[in-house]
Short mmCIF file of C-alpha atoms in Angstrom, two decimals:
data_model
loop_
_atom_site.label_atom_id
_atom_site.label_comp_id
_atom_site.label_asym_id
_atom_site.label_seq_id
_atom_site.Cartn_x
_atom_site.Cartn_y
_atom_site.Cartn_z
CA UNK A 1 0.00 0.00 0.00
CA UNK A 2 1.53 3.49 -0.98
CA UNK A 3 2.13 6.22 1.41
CA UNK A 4 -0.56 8.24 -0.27
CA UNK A 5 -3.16 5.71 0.45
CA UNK A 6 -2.05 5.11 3.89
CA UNK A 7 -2.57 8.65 4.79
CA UNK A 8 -5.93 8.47 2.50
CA UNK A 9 -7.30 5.74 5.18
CA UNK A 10 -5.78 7.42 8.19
CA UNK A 11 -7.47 11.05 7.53
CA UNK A 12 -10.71 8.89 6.82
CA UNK A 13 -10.67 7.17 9.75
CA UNK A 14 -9.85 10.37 12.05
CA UNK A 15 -12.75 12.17 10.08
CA UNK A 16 -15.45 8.80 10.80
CA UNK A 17 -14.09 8.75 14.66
CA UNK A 18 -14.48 12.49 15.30
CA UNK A 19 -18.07 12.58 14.46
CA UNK A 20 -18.33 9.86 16.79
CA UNK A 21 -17.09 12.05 19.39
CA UNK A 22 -18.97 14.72 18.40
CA UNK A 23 -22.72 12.76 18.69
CA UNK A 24 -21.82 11.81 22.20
CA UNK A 25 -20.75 15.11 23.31
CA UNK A 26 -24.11 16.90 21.60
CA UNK A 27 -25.67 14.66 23.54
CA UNK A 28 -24.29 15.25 26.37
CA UNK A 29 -24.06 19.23 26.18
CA UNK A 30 -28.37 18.80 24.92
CA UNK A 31 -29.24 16.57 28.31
CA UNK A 32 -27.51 18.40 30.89
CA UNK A 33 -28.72 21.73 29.53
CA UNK A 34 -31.95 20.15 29.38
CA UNK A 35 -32.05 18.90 33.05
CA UNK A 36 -30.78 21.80 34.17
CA UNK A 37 -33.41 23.95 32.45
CA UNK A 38 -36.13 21.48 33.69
CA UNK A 39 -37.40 20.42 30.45
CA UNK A 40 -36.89 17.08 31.38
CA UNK A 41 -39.50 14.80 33.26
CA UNK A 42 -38.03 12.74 36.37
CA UNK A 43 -38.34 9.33 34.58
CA UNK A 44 -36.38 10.61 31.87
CA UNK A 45 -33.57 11.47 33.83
CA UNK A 46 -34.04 8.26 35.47
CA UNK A 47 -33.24 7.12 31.86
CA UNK A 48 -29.98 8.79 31.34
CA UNK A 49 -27.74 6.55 33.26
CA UNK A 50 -29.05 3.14 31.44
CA UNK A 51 -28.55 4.94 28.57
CA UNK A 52 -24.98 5.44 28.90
CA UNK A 53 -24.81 1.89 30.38
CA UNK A 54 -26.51 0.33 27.51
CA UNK A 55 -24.47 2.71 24.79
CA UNK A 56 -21.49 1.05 26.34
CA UNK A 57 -22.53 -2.26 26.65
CA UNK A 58 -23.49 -1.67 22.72
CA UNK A 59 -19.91 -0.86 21.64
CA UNK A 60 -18.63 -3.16 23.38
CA UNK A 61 -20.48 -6.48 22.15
CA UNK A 62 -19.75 -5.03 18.80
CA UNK A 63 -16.03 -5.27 19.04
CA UNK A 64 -16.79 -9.04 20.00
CA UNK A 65 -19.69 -9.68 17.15
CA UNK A 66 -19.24 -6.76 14.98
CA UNK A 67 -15.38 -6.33 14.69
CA UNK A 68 -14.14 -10.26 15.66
CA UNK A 69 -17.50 -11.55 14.14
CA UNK A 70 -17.74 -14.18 16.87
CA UNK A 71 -21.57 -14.64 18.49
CA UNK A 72 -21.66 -14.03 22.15
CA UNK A 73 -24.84 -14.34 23.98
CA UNK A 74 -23.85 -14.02 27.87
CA UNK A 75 -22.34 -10.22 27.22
CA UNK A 76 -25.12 -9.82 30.30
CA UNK A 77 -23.13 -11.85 32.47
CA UNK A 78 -20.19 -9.82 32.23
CA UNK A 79 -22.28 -6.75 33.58
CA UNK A 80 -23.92 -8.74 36.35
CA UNK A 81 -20.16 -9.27 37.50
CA UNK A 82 -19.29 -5.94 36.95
CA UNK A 83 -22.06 -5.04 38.90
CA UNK A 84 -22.42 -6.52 42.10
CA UNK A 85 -18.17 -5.99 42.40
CA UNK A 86 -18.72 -2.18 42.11
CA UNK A 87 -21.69 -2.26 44.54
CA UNK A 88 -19.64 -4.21 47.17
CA UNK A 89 -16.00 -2.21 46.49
CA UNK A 90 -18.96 1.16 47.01
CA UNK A 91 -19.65 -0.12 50.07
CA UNK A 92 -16.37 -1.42 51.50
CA UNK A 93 -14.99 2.46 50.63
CA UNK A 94 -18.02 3.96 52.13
CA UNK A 95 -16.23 5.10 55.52
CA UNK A 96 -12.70 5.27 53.61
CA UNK A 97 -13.11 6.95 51.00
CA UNK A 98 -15.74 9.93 51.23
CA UNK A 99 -15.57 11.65 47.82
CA UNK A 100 -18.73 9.99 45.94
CA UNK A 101 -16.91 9.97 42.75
CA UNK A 102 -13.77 8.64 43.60
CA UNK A 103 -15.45 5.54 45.15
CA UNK A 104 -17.78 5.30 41.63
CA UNK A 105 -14.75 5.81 39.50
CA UNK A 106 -12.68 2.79 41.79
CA UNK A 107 -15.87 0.76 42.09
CA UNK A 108 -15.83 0.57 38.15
CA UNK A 109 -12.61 -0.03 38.11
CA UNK A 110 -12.44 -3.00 39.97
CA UNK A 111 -16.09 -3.83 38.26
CA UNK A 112 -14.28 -4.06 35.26
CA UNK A 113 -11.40 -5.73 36.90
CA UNK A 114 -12.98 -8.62 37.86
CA UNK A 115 -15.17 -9.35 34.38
CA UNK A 116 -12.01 -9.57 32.48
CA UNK A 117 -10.58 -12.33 35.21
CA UNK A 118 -14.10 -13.78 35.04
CA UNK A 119 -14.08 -13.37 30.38
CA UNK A 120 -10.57 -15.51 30.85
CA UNK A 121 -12.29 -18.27 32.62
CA UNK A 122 -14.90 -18.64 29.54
CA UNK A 123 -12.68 -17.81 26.88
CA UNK A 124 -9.54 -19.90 27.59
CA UNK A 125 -11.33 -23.74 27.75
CA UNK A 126 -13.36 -22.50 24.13
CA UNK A 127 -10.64 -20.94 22.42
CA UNK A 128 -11.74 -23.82 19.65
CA UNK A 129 -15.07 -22.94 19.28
CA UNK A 130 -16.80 -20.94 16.94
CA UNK A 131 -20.29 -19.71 15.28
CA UNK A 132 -23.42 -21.67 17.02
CA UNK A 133 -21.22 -23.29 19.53
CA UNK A 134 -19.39 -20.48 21.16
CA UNK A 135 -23.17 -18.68 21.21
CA UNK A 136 -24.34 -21.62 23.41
CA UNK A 137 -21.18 -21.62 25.91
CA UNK A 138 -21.25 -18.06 26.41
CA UNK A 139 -25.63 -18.30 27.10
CA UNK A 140 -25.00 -21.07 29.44
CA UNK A 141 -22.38 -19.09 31.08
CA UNK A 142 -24.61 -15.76 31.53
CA UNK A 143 -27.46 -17.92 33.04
CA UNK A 144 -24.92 -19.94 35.56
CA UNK A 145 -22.89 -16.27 37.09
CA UNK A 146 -27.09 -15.39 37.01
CA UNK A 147 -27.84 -18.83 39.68
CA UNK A 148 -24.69 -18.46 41.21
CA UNK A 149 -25.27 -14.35 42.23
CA UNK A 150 -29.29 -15.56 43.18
CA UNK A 151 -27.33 -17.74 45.65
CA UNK A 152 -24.39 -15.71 47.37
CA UNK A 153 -24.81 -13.47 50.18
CA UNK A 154 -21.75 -10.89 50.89
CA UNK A 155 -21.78 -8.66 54.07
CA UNK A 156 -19.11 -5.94 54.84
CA UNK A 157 -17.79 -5.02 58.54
CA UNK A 158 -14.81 -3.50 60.12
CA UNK A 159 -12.62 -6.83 59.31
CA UNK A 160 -13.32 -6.88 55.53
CA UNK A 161 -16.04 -8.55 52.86
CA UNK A 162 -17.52 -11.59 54.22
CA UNK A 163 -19.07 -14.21 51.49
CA UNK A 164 -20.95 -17.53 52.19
CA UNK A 165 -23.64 -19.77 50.07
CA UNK A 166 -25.78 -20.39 52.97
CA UNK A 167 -27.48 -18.25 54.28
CA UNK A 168 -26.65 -14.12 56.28
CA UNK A 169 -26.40 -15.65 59.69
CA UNK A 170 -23.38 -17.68 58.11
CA UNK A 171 -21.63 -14.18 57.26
CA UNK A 172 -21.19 -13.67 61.23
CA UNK A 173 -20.54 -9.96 60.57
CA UNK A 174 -19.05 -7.75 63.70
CA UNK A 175 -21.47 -5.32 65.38
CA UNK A 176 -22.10 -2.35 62.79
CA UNK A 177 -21.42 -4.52 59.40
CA UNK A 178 -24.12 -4.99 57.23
CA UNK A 179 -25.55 -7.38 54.48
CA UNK A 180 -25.00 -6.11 51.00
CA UNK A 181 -26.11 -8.44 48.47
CA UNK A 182 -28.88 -11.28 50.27
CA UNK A 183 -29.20 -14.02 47.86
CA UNK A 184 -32.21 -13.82 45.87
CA UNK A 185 -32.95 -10.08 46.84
CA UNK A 186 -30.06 -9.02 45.36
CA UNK A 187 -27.89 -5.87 46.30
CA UNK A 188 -29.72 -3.87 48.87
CA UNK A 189 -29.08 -0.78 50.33
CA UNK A 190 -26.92 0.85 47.38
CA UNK A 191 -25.99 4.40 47.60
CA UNK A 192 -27.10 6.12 44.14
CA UNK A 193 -23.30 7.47 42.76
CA UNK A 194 -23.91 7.45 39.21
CA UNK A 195 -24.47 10.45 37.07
CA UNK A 196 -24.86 11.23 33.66
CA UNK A 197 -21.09 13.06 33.71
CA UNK A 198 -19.87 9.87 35.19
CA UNK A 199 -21.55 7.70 32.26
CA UNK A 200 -20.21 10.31 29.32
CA UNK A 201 -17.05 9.84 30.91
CA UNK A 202 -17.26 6.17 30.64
CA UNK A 203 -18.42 5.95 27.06
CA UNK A 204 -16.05 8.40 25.99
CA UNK A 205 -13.38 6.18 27.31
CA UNK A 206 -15.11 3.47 25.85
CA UNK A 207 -14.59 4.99 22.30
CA UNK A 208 -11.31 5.89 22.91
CA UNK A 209 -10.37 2.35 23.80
CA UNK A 210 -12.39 0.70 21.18
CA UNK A 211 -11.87 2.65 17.99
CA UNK A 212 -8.06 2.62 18.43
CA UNK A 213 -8.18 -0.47 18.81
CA UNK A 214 -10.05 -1.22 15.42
CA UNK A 215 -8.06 1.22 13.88
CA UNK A 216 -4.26 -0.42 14.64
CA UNK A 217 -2.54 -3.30 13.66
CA UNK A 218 -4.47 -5.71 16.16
CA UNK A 219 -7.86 -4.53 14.99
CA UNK A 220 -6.99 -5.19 11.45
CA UNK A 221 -5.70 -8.59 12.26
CA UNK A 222 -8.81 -9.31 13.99
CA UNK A 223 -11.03 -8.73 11.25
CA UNK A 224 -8.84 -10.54 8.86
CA UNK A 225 -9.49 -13.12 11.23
CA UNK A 226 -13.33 -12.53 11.12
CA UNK A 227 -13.12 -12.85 7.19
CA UNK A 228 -10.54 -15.55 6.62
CA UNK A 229 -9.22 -17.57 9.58
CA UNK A 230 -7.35 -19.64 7.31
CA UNK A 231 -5.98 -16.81 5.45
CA UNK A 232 -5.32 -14.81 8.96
CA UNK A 233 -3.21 -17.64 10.39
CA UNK A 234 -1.45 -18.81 6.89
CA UNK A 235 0.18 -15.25 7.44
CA UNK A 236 0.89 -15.86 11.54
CA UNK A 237 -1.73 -14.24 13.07
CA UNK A 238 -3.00 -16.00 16.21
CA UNK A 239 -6.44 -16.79 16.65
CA UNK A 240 -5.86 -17.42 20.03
CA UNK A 241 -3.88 -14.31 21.28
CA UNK A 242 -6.82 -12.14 19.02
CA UNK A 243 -9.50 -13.79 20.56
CA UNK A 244 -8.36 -13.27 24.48
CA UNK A 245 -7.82 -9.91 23.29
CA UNK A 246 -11.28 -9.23 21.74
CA UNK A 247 -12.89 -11.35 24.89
CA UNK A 248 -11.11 -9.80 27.58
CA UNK A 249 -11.83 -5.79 26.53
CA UNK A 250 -15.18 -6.26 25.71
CA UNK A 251 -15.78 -8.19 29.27
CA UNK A 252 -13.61 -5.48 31.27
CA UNK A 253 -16.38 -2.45 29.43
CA UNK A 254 -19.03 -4.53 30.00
CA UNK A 255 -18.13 -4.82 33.46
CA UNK A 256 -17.33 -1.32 34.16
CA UNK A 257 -20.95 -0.94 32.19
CA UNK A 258 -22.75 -2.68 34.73
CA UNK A 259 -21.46 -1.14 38.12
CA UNK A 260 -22.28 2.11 36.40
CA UNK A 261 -25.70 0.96 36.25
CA UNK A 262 -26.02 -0.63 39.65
CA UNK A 263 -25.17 2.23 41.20
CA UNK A 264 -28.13 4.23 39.34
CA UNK A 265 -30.52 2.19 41.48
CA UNK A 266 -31.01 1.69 45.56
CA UNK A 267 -31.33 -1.82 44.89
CA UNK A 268 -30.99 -4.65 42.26
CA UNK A 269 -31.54 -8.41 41.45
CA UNK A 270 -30.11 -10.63 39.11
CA UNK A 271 -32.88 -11.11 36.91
CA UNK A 272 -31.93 -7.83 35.18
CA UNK A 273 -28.66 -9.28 34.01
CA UNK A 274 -30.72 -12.49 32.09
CA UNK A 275 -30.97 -13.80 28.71
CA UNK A 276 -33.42 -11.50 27.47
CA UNK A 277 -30.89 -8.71 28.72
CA UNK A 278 -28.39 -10.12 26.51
CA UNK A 279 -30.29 -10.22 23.20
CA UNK A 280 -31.54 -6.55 23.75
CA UNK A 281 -27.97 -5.75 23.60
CA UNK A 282 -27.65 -7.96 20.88
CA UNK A 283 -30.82 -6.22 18.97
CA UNK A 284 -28.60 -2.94 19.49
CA UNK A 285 -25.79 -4.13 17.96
CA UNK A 286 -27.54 -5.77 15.03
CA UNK A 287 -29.92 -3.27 14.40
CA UNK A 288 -26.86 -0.68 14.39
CA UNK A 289 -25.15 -2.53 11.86
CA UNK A 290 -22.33 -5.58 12.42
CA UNK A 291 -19.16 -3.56 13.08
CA UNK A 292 -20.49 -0.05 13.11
CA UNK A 293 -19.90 1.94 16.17
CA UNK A 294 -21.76 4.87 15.77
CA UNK A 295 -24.68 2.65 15.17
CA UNK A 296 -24.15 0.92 18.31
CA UNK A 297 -24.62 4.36 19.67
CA UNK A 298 -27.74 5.46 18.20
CA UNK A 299 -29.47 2.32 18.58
CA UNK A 300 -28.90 1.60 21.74
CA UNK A 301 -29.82 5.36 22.67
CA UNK A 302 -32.95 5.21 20.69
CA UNK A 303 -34.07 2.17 21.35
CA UNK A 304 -33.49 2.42 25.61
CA UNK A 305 -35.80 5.37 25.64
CA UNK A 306 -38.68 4.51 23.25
CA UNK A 307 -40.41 2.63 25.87
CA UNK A 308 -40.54 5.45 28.00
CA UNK A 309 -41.85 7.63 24.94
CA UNK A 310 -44.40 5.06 24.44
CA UNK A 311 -45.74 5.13 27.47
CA UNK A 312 -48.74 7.30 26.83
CA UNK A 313 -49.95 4.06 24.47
CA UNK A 314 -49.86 1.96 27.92
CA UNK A 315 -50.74 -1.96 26.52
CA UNK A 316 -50.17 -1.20 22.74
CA UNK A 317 -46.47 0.46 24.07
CA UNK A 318 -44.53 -2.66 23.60
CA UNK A 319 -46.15 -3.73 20.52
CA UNK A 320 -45.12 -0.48 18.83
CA UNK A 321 -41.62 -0.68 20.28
CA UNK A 322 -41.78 -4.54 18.39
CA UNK A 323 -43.15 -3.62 15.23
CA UNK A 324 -40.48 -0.32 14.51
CA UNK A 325 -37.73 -2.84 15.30
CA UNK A 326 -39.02 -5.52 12.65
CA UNK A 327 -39.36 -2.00 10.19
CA UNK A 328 -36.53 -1.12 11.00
CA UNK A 329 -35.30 -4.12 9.95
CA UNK A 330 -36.23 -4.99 6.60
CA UNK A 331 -35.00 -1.17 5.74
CA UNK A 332 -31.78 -1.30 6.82
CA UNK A 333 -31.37 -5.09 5.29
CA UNK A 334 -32.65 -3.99 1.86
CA UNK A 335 -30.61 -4.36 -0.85
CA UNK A 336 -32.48 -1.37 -3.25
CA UNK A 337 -32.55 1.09 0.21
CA UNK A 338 -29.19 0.45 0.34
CA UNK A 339 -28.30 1.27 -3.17
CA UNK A 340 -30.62 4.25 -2.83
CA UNK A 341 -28.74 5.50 0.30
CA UNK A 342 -25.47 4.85 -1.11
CA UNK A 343 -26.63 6.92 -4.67
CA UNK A 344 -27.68 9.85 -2.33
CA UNK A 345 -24.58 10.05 -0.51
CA UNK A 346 -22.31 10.32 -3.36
CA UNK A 347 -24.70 13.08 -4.79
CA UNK A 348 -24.01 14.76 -1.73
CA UNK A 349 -20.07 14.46 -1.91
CA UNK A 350 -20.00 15.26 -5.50
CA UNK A 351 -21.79 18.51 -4.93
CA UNK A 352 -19.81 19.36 -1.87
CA UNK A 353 -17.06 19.07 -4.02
CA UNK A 354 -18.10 20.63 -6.80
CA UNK A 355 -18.93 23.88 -4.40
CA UNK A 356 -15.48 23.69 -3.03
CA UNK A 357 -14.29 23.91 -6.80
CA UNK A 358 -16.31 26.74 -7.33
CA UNK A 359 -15.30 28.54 -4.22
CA UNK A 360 -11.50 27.84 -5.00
CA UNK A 361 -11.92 29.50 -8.59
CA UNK A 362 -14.02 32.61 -7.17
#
């Protein structure tokens, strides 16, 4: 490839990834000016949080299905590990640390943390699998962390975390310690620390970590594994080292996702992190488009808060919300909408340029 091209690619890339940025910092400028102004209802803001939690959860799964083109159906998992570590780090910091955000921002952390460690438990004994087969070991893993969470009770005290499968008297906490996640209830007692700043932060980061990544030499040897394995490793590129690699940072944003989005709440059970929580994720990605991250964006945006717009339409709500997902659909898998699309965007560019010839002579 000549040098000329190269920097082609490059400027196209930077151009694609700073419009990116730009659509989540509008958004971000338009809400808070909005909150602040009052124009937004309180279940709305209750939505911005899950928004940002879902937008990163979005991007994420797309590195793993989009970019590596590898199925995963237990992303979901990865968040309910993420988490209930962030609530319990929140709460173990609580008389250490008193600076709200610092504890959020070290709660995610360690949220994150602790998916990865978990992703490299899943991904190491499949390394082999692929397509249908890697889908079903990654559900079955999202439903067992689900059972296993439904069944572990963790209390903190003076001496530490205390965690048992029994039952809360087994904890045997000291005087002043207290039960944070009770088995079946979930994680009780949470103290709310997220914030919309705190979630722009986070998907921000996101971006930053997934778009370079797509854009170096590892991304591009990842998706030459996604369209030719054979061809990918006849050149030594390691399916294995990719895979971890693709696994591991999706799992860590995921993670950091989900104790962003615990700590929305006062409380939370495990049934939020289920199956059906991973193929609405899924639906994001897809409906976004394989690959594309600013689609991951925008769907998941859209499609977290048209519930909430539907409301008004009470029982017919979710049948709406179902029938502009199969529209939207068939549009954006149509071969002639396509072609239309793609006709109307190079009319645009040709004009464009032909008004920056036109300036240039004048």
């Amino acid at each position: 490839m000549s040098e000329k091209m190269k920097i082609k690619l490059k400027t196209k890339s930077l151009g694609h990834n700073v419009v990116t940025y730009g659509i989540v910092i509008l958004f971000y400028v338009a809400m808070t000016f909005m909150k602040s102004a009052g124009m937004l209802s309180n279940s709305m803001q209750g939505f911005l949080v899950p928004i940002c939690a879902y937008v990163v959860m979005a991007v994420s799964l797309n590195l793993t299905v989009g970019i590596m083109g590898e199925l995963s159906l237990g992303h979901a998992g990865f968040m309910s590990v993420g988490a209930y570590t962030g609530v319990v780090i929140a709460a173990l910091l609580q008389n250490g640390v008193e600076s709200g955000p610092i504890r959020l921002a070290i709660s995610m952390l360690i949220g994150g943390i602790m998916a990865g460690l978990v992703s490299l438990i899943v991904v190491v004994p499949v390394l082999r699998l692929r397509g249908d087969y890697l889908a079903i070991v990654t559900l079955a893993f999202g439903e067992i962390i689900r059972n296993i969470i439904q069944c572990l009770y963790v209390g903190v005290d003076e001496n530490g975390v205390h965690v048992s499968m029994r039952s809360e008297a087994a904890l045997a906490l000291e005087e002043g310690g207290r039960v944070v996640v009770r088995g079946p209830m979930g994680a009780v007692g949470i103290q709310k620390l997220s914030s919309l700043t705190a979630g722009f932060i986070l998907i921000m980061i996101t971006l930053l970590v997934v778009l370079n990544l797509v854009n170096s030499r590892h991304g591009r040897s990842i998706m030459a594994m996604r369209d030719n394995r054979i061809a990918a490793e006849s050149i030594g590129i390691s399916p294995v080292r990719y895979k971890i690699m693709a696994f591991v940072t999706s799992a860590v944003l995921a993670g950091m996702a989900g104790a962003l989005y615990a700590m929305n709440f006062s409380s939370i059970l495990a049934k939020k992190f289920d199956f059906n929580a991973s193929i609405l994720v899924l639906v994001f990605v897809v409906l976004g488009g394989m690959g594309n991250i600013r689609g991951s964006i925008i769907a998941a945006a859209a499609l977290t808060i048209l519930p909430e717009l539907l409301r008004e339409y009470a029982d017919y709500r979710m049948l709406v919300y179902a029938v502009v997902l199969i529209l939207v659909m068939l549009v954006t898998n149509n071969p002639k909408l396509k072609t239309m699309v793609d006709e109307l965007k190079e009319k645009f560019t040709l004009s464009g340029k032909k008004s920056k010839k036109g300036d240039l002579q004048g």
